[in-house]
Each structure stands twice: as structure tokens, then as C-alpha cells.
PDB file of C-alpha atoms in Angstrom:
ATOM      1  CA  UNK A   1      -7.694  13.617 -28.363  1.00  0.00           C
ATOM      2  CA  UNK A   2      -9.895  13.801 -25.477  1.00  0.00           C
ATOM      3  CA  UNK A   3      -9.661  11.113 -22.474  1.00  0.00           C
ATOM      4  CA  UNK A   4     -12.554   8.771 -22.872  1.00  0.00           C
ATOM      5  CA  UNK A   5     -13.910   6.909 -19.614  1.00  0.00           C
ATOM      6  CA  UNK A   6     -17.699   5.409 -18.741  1.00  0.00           C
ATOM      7  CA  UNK A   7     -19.537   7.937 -16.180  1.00  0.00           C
ATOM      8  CA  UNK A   8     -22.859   5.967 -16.103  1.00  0.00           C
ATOM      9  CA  UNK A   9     -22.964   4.282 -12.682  1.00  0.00           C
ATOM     10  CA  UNK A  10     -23.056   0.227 -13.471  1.00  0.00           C
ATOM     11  CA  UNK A  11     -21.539  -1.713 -10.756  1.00  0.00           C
ATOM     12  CA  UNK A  12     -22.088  -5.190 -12.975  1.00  0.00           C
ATOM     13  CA  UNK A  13     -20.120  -3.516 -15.898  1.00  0.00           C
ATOM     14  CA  UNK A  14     -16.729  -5.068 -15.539  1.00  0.00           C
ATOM     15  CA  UNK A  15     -15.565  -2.301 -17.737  1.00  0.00           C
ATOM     16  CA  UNK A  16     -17.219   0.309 -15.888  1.00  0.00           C
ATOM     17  CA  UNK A  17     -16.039  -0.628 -12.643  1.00  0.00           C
ATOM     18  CA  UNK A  18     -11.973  -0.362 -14.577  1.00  0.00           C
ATOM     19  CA  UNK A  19     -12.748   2.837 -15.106  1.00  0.00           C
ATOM     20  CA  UNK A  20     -13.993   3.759 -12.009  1.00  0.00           C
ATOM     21  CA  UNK A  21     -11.297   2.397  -9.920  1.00  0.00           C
ATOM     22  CA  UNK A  22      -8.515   4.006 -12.254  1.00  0.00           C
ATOM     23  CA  UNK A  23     -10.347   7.510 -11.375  1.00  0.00           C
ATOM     24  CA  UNK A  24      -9.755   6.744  -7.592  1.00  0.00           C
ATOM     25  CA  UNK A  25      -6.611   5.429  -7.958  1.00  0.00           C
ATOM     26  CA  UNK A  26      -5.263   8.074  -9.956  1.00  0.00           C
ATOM     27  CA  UNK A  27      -5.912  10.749 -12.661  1.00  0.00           C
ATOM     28  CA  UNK A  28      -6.283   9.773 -16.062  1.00  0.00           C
ATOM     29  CA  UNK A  29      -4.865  12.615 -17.291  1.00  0.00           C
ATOM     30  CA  UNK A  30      -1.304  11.282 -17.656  1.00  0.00           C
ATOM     31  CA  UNK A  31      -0.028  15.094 -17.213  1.00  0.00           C
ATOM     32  CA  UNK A  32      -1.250  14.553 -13.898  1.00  0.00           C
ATOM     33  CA  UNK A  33      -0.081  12.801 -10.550  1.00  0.00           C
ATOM     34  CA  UNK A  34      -1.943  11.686  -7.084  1.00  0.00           C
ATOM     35  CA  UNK A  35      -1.787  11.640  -4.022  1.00  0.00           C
ATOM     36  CA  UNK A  36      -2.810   9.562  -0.944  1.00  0.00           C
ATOM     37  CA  UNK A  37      -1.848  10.159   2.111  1.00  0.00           C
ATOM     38  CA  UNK A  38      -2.451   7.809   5.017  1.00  0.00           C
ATOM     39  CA  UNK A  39      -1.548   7.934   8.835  1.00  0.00           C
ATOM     40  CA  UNK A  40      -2.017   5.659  11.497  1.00  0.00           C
ATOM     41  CA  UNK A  41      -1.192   3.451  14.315  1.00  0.00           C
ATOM     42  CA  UNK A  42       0.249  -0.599  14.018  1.00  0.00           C
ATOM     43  CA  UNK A  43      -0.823  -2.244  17.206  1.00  0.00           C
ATOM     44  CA  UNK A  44       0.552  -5.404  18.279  1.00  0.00           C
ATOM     45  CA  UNK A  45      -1.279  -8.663  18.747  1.00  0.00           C
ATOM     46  CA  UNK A  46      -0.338 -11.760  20.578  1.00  0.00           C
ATOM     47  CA  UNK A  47      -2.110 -14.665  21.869  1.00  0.00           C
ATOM     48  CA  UNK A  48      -2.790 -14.256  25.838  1.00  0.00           C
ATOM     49  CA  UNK A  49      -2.653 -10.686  26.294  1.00  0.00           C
ATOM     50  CA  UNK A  50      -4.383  -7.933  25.490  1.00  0.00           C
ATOM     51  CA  UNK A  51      -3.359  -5.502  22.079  1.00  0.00           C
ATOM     52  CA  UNK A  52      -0.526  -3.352  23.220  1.00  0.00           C
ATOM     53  CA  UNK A  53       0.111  -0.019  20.841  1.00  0.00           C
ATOM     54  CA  UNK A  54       3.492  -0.308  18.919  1.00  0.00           C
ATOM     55  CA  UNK A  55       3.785   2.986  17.028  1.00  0.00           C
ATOM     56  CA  UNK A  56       2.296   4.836  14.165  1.00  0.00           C
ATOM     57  CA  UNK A  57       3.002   5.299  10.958  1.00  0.00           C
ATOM     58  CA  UNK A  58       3.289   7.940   8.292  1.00  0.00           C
ATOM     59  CA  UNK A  59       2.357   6.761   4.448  1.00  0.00           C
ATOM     60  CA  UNK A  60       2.121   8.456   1.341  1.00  0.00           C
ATOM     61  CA  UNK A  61       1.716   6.972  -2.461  1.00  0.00           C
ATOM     62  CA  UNK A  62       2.117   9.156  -5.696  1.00  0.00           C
ATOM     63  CA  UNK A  63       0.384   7.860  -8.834  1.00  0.00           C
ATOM     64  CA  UNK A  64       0.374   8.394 -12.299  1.00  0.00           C
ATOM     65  CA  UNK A  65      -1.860   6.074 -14.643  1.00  0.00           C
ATOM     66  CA  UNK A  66       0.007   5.778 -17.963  1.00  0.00           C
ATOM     67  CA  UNK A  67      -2.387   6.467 -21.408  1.00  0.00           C
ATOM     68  CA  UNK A  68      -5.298   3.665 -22.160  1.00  0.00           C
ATOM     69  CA  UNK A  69      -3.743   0.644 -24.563  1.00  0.00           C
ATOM     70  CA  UNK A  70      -5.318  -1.028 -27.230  1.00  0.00           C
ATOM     71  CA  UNK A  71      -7.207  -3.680 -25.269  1.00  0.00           C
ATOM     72  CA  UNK A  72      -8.336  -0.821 -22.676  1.00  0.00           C
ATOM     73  CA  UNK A  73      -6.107  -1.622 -20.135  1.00  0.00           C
ATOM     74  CA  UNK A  74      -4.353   0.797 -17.559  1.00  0.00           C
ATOM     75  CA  UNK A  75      -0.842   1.244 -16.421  1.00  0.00           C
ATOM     76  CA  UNK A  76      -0.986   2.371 -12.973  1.00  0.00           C
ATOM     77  CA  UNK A  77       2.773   3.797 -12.195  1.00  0.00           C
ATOM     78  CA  UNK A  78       3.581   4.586  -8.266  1.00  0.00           C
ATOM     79  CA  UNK A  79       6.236   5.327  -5.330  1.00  0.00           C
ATOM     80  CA  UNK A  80       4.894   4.514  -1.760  1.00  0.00           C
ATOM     81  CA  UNK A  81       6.545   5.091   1.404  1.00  0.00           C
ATOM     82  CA  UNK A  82       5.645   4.146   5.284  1.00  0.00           C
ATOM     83  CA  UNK A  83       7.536   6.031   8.058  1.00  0.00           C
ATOM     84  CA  UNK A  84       7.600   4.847  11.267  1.00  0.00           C
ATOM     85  CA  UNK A  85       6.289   7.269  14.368  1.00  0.00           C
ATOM     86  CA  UNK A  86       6.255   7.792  18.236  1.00  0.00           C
ATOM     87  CA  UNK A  87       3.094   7.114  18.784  1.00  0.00           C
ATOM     88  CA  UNK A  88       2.691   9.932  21.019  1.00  0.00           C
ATOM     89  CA  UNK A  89       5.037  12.910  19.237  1.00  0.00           C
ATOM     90  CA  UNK A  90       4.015  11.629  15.434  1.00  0.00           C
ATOM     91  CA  UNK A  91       7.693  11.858  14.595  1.00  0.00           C
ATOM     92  CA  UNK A  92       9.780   9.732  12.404  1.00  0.00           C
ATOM     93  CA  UNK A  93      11.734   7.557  14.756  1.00  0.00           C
ATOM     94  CA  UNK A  94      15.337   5.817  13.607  1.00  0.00           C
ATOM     95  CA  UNK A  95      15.390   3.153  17.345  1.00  0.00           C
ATOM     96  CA  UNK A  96      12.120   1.238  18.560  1.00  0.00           C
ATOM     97  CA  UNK A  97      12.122  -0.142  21.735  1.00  0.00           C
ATOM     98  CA  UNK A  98      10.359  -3.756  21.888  1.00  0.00           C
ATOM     99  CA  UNK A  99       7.970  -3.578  24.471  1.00  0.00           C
ATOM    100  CA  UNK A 100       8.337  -7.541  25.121  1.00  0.00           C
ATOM    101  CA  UNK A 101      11.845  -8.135  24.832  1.00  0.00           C
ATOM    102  CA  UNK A 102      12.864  -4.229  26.255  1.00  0.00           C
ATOM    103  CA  UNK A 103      15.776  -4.751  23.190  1.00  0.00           C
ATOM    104  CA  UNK A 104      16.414  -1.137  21.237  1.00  0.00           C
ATOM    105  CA  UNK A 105      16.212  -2.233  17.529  1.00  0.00           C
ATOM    106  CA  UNK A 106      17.212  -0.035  14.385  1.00  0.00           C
ATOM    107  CA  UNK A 107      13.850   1.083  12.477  1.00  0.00           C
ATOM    108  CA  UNK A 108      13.758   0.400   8.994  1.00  0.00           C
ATOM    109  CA  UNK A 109      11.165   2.689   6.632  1.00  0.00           C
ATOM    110  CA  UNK A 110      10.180   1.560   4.051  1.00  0.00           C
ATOM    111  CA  UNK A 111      10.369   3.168   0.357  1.00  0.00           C
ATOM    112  CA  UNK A 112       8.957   1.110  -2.600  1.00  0.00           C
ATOM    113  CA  UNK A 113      10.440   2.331  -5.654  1.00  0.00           C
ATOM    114  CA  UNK A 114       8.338   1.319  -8.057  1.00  0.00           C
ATOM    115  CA  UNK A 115       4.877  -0.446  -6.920  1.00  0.00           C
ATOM    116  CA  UNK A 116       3.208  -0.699 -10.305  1.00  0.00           C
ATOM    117  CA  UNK A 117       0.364  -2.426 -11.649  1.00  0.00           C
ATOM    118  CA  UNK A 118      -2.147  -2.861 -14.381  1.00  0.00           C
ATOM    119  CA  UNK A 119      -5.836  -2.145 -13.941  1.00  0.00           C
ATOM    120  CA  UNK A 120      -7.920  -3.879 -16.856  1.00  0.00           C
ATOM    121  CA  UNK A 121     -11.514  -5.566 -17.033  1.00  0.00           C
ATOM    122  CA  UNK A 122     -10.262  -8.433 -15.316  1.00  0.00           C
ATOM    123  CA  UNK A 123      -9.395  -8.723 -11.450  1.00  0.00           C
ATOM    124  CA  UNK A 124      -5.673  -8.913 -10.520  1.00  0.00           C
ATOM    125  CA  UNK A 125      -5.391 -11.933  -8.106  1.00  0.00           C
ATOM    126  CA  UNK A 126      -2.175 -10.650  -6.660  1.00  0.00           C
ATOM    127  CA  UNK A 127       0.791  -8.583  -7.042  1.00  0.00           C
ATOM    128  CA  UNK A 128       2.731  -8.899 -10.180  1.00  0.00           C
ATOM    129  CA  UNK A 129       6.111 -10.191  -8.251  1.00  0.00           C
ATOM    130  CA  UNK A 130       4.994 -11.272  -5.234  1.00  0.00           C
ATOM    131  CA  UNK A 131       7.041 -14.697  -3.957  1.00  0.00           C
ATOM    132  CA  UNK A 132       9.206 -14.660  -6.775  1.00  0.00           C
ATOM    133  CA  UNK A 133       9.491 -17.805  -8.714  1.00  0.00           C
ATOM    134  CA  UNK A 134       7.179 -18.776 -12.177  1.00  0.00           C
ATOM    135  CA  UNK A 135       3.231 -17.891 -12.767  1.00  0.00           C
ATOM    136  CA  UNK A 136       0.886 -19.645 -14.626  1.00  0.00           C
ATOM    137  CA  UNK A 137      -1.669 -17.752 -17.059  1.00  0.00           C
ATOM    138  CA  UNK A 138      -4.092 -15.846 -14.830  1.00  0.00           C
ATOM    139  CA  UNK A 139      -7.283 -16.787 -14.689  1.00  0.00           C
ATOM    140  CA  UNK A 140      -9.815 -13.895 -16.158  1.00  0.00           C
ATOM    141  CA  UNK A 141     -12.140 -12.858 -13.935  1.00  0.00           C
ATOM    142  CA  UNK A 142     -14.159  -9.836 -14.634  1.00  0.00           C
ATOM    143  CA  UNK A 143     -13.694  -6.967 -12.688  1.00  0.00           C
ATOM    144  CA  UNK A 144     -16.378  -5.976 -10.459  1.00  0.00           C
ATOM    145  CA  UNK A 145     -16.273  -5.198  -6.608  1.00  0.00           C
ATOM    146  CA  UNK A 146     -18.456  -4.796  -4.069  1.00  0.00           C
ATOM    147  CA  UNK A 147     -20.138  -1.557  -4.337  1.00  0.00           C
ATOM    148  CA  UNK A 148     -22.748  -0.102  -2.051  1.00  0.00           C
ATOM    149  CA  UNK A 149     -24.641   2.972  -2.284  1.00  0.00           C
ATOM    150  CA  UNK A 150     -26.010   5.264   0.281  1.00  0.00           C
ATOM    151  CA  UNK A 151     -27.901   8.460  -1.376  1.00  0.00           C
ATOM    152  CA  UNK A 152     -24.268  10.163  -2.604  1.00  0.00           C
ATOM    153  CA  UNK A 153     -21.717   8.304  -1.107  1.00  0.00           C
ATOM    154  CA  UNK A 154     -20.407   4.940  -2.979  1.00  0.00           C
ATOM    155  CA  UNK A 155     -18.462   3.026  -0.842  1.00  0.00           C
ATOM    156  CA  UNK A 156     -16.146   0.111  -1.947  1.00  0.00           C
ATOM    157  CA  UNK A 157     -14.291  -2.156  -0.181  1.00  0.00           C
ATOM    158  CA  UNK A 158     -10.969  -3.894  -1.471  1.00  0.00           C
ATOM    159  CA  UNK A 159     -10.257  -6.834   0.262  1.00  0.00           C
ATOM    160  CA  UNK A 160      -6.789  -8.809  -0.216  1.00  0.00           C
ATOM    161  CA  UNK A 161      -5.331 -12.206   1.079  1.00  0.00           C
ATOM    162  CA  UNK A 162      -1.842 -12.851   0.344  1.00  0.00           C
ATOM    163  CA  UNK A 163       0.024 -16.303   1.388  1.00  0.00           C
ATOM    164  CA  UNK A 164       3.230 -16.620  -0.400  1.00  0.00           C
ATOM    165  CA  UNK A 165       6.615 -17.652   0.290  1.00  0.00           C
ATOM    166  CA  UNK A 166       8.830 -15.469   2.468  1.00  0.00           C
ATOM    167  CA  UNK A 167      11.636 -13.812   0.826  1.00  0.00           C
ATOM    168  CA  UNK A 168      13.333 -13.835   4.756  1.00  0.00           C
ATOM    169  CA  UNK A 169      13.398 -17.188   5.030  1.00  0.00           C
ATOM    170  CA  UNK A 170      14.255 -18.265   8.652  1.00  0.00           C
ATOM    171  CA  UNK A 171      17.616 -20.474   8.161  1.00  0.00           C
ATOM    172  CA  UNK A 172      19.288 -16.984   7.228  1.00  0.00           C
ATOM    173  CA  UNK A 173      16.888 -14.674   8.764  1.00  0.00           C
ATOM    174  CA  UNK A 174      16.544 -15.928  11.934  1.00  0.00           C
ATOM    175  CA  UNK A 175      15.874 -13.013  14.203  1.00  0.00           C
ATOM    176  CA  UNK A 176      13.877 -11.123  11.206  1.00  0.00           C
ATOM    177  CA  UNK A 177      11.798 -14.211   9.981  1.00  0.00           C
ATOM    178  CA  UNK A 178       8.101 -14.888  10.396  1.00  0.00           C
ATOM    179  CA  UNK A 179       8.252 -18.372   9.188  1.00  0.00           C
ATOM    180  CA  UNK A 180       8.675 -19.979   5.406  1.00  0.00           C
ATOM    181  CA  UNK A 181       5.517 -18.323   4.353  1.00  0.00           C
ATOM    182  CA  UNK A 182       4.357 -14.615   4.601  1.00  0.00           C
ATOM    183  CA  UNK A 183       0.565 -14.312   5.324  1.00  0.00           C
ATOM    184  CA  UNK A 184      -0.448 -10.729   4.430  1.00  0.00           C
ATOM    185  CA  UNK A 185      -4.072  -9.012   4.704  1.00  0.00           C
ATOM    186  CA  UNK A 186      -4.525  -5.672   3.211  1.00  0.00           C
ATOM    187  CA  UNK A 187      -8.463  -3.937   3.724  1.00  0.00           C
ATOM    188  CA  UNK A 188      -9.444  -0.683   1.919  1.00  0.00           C
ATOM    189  CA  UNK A 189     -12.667   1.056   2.267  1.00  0.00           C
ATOM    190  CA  UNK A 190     -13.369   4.194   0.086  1.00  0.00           C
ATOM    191  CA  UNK A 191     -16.141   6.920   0.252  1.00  0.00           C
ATOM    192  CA  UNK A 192     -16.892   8.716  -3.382  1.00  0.00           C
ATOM    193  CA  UNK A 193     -19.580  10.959  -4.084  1.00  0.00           C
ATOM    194  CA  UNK A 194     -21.559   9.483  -7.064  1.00  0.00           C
ATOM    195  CA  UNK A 195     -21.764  12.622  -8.444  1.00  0.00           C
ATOM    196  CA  UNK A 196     -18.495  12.661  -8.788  1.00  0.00           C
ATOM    197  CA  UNK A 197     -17.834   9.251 -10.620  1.00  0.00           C
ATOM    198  CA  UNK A 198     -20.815  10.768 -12.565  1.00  0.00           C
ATOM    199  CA  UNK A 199     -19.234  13.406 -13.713  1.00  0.00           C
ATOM    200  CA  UNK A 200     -17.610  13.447 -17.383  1.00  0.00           C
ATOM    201  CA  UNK A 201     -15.397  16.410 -16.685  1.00  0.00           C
ATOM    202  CA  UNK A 202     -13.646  14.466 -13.793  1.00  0.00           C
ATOM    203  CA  UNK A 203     -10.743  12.421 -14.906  1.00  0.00           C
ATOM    204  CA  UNK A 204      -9.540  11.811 -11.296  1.00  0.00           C
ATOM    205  CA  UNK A 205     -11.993  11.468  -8.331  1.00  0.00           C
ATOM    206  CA  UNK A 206     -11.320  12.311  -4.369  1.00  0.00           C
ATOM    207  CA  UNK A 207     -11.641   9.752  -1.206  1.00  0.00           C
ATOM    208  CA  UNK A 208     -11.196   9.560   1.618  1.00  0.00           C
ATOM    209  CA  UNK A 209     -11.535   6.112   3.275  1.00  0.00           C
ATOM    210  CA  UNK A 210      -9.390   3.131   5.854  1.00  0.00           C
ATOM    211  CA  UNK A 211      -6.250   1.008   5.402  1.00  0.00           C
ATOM    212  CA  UNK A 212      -6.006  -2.251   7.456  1.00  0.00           C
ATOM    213  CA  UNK A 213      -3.075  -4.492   6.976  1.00  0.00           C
ATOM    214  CA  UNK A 214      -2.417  -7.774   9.406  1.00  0.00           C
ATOM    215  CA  UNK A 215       0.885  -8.879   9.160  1.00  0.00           C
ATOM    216  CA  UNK A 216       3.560 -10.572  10.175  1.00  0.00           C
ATOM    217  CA  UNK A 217       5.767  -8.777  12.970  1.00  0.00           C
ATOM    218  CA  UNK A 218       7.913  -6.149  10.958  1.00  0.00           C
ATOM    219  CA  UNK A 219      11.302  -7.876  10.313  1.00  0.00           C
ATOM    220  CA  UNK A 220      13.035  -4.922  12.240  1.00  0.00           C
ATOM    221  CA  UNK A 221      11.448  -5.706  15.577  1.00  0.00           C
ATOM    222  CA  UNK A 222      13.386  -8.925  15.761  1.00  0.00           C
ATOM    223  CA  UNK A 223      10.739 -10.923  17.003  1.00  0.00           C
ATOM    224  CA  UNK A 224      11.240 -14.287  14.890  1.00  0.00           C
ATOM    225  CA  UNK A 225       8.733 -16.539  14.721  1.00  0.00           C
ATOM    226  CA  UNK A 226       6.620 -15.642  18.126  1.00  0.00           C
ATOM    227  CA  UNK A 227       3.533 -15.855  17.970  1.00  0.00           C
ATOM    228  CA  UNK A 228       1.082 -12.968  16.819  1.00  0.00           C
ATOM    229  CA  UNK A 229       1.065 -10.810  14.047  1.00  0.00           C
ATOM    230  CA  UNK A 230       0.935  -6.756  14.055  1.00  0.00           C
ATOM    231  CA  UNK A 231      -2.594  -4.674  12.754  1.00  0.00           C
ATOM    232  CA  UNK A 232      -2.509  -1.750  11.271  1.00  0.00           C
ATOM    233  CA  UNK A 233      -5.163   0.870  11.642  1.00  0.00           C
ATOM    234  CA  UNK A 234      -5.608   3.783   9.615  1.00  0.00           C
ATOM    235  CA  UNK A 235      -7.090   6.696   7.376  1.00  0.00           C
ATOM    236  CA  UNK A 236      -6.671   8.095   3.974  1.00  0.00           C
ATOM    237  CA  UNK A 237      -7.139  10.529   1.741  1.00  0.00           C
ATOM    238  CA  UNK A 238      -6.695  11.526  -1.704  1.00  0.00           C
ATOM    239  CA  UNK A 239      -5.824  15.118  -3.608  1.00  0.00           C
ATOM    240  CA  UNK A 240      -3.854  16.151  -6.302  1.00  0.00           C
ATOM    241  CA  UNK A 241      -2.333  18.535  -4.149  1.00  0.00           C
ATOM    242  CA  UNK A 242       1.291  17.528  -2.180  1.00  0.00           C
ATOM    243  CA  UNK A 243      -0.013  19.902   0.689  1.00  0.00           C
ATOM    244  CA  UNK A 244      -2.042  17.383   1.993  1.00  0.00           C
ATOM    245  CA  UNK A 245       1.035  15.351   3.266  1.00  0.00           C
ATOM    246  CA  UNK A 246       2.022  17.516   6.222  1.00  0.00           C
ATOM    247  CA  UNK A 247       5.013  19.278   6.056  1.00  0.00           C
ATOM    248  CA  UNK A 248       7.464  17.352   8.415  1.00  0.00           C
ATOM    249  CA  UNK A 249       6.794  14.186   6.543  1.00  0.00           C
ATOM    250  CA  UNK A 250       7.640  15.985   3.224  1.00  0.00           C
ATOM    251  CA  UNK A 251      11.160  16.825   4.911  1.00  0.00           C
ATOM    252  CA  UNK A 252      12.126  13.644   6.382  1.00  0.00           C
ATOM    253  CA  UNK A 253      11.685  12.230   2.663  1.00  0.00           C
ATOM    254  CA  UNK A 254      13.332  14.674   0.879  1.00  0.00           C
ATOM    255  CA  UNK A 255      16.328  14.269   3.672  1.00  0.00           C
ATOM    256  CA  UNK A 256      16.044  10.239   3.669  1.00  0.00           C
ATOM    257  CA  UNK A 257      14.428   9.316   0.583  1.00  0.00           C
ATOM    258  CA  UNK A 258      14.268  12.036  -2.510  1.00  0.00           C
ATOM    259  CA  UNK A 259      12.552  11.632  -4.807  1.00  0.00           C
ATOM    260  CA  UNK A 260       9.528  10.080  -3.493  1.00  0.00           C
ATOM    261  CA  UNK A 261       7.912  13.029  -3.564  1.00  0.00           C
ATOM    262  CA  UNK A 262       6.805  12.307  -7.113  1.00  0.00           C
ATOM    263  CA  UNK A 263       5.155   9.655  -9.120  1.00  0.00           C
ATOM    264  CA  UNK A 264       7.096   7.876 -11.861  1.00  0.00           C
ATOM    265  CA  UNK A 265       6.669   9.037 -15.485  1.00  0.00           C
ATOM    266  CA  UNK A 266       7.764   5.712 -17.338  1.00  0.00           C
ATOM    267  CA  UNK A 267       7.006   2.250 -16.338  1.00  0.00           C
ATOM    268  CA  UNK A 268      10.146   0.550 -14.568  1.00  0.00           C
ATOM    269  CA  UNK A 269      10.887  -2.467 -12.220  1.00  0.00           C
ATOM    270  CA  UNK A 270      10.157  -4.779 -10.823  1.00  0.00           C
ATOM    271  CA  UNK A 271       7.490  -4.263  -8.609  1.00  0.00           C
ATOM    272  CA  UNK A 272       7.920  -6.425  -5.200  1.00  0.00           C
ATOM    273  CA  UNK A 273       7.460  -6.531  -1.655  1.00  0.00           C
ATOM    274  CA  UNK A 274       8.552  -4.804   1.107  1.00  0.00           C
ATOM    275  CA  UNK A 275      10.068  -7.656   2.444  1.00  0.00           C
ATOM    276  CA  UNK A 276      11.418  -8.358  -0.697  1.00  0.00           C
ATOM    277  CA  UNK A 277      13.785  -5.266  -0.616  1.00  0.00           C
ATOM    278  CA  UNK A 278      14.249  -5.892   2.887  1.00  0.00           C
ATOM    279  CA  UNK A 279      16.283  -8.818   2.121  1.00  0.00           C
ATOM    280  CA  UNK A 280      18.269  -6.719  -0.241  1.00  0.00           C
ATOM    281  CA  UNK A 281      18.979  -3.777   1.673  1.00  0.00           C
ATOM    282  CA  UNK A 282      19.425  -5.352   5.060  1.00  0.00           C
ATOM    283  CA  UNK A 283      21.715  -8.127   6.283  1.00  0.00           C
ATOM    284  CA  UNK A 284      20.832 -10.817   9.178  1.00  0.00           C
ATOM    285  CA  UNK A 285      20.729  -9.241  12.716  1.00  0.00           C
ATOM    286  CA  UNK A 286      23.491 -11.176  14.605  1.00  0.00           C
ATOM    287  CA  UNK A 287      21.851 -13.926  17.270  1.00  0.00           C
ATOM    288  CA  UNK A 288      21.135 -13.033  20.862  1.00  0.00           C
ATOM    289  CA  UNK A 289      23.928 -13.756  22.842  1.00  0.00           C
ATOM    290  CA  UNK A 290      23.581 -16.538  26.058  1.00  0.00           C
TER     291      UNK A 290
END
């Protein structure tokens, strides 16, 4: 049976815009997996001073979307990694030294095993396990983002505003934690040919676009609950090939983290934060000493 998606640009069609944002994310062809691959810088932010650069980072995801279910729905299926780099070599460090504090902290990457999610008709308000606890029924609202088009290039732009509780909360964590709450930003922009999206032979389509995140400091830097947040500032791309990930970020995984390398083929969890496995991974840095 042949895959069966909408090609006829409609950026009010709630069920148009599903399909189009599966193709990006992934390949529809469940044979197939995805890849983006992202690199970067995370700059540091406090009040009374100007940005000072922190490191970079090295990111990959790889996606598979599971096959359409009854109500039209689709299971996106992914592994997602961010590496932590000298900002000046582009290696994968293992110690960071804080440039406020001058203390040599332990790096931890970070390897989300699975991030998964559903893409339907209706707009996902947040992550499926984010903040633990109960959810209520989720509102349904329809799908549609904020396209614009310039001659062949579509842009979109994926905004996302998280506030939920902490899972480092600060009367254990109290070198790691931020505070009760975590407040997270995330801010995509993708370029897509139209033509592309346009064309029913395509069941995955290419980007390349920008990944912003503001968030709190990362729980390795052992800054507590100081003011200022960190920014990261980035680029991506996406192929079906693994060769666009260079080569000494391929290694480091395999070495650290195998595995990684390739998108899940059946759906498993949960699906939660970084911070999340953080606190299951890591234990409490011991307090400063007097």
C-alpha cells in the first residue's frame, strides 16, 4: 500500500500542516530514519555584565515516524544527544572550567533515550512527561503554524514556552538547582523549498534552519540559583544520510553512548527531560566548603 500524505500547499489545513511537519521531522517511510544534525555555541547571560561565551555544543537526533493510525495520527520515534565542546578546538570536553567561580566541574552530555511524540491535527501543548505528576485532557487545538512564503522557500517557525516544576529541586540539589520551577524556551526556524513539500514522490523533506534554547544554567556548572540563564545559538540540518554528522562526533558516541547512532524501531519510554534523567543518573554535588 502506498504512503498517502497532502502535497497541496494549505497553511489553514490543520491536516495539511500534520503532514507537512511529519515530512520535516522525519520520513514517512517507516523503512526509513533521519537525521538532524545541529552545532553551536551556549553563551552565558547574567544580569550586569556583558554575554560571556561558555562552550559549544555538538547535537544530533535520529527519527523514525511509525505507520499512520486510524485517526491519522503520527508516531514520531527518536534518540537525541548534545555533546559539550571547547569552544575553540570543537572537541568533546569531560571538565568545564566556570568562568565566574574559576571551579573545574565534571561535564555531563546528555543522551535522551527515547524523546518520542505524536504529531496529529491538533497542536501538542507540551511534552508528553514533562514535570511529572497527573494531566488533564488536552485541549484540541488545530494544528496550524506560522508559515511564510518567500518565492520557494517556506519558512516556519516553532516557538515553545515551558514552565514546569523542576525535577532538581533545590533542598537536595543545591549546587545543581535553578529554583522549584524550570523555565525552558526552545525556537526553531526551518527553510523548505515548496517544491519540495509539493512534491508527491517525497515522503521526507530536507532543512536546514536555527535552534535557540534559553535555559536555566546547566545543572553541571554548579551555579545554583544565581542569577541568569544560559542561550543557546545554533544551526541545523537535515539528511537521511549519517555522513552529515562529522566523523569525530560519530566516534565519541559510539565510544560513550552506542547506540545513538540510530533511531528507535518500536515505541518505548517514557519520554522526559533532560533534567529529568539528570536526577537519575547523577547524585548531589557535595557543598562548597568554608
Amino acid at each position: 500500500m502506498g504512503i498517502t500524505f497532502e502535497t497541496e500547499i494549505n497553511f489553514q489545513s490543520n491536516t495539511w500542516n500534520r503532514d507537512a511537519w511529519a515530512r520535516i521531522q522525519a520520513d514517512l517511510d517507516s523503512e526509513k530514519q533521519s537525521i538532524c544534525y545541529t552545532t553551536g555555541q551556549i553563551l552565558g547571560v547574567k544580569p550586569g555584565e556583558a554575554v560571556k561565551e561558555l562552550c559549544g555544543f555538538e547535537t544530533f537526533l535520529c527519527t523514525r515516524l511509525m505507520p499512520r493510525a486510524e485517526d491519522g495520527s503520527i508516531r514520531r520515534l527518536n534518540k537525541e544527544v548534545i555533546f559539550y565542546t571547547d569552544s575553540r578546538t570543537g572537541q568533546m570536553i569531560d571538565e568545564w572550567t566556570n568562568p565566574w567561580t574559576e571551579e573545574v566541574v565534571k561535564v555531563v552530555h546528555v543522551a535522551n533515550d527515547p524523546f518520542n511524540y505524536t504529531i496529529s491535527e491538533w497542536l501538542i501543548l507540551a511534552p508528553e512527561d514533562f514535570g511529572g505528576g497527573k494531566k488533564g485532557e488536552p485541549r484540541k487545538i488545530p494544528l496550524i503554524f506560522p508559515w511564510k512564503r518567500a518565492g520557494d522557500i517556506i519558512t516556519l517557525n516553532t516557538d515553545m514556552h515551558l514552565y514546569y516544576p523542576n525535577a532538581l529541586q533545590p533542598d537536595k540539589w543545591v549546587r545543581e538547582s535553578s529554583g522549584p520551577m524550570a523555565q525552558v524556551s526552545e525556537m526553531m526556524r526551518y527553510f523548505v523549498s515548496a517544491q519540495d513539500l509539493e512534491n508527491p514522490e517525497l515522503t521526507s523533506v530536507h532543512f536546514t534552519g536555527t535552534w535557540n534554547r534559553i535555559t536555566p544554567w546547566l545543572p553541571w556548572m554548579l551555579m545554583g540559583q544565581t542569577p541568569g540563564h544560559c542561550l543557546y545559538m545554533s544551526t541545523m540540518i537535515k539528511s537521511d544520510n549519517i555522513d552529515i554528522i562529522p566523523q569525530h562526533v560519530r566516534d565519541f558516541s559510539e565510544e560513550r553512548y552506542p547506540g545513538m547512532l540510530s533511531a528507535p524501531t518500536e515505541d518505548y519510554g517514557p519520554s522526559i527531560s533532560s533534567l529529568e534523567y539528570y536526577s537519575r543518573e547523577q547524585t548531589p554535588a557535595p557543598p562548597l566548603e568554608d
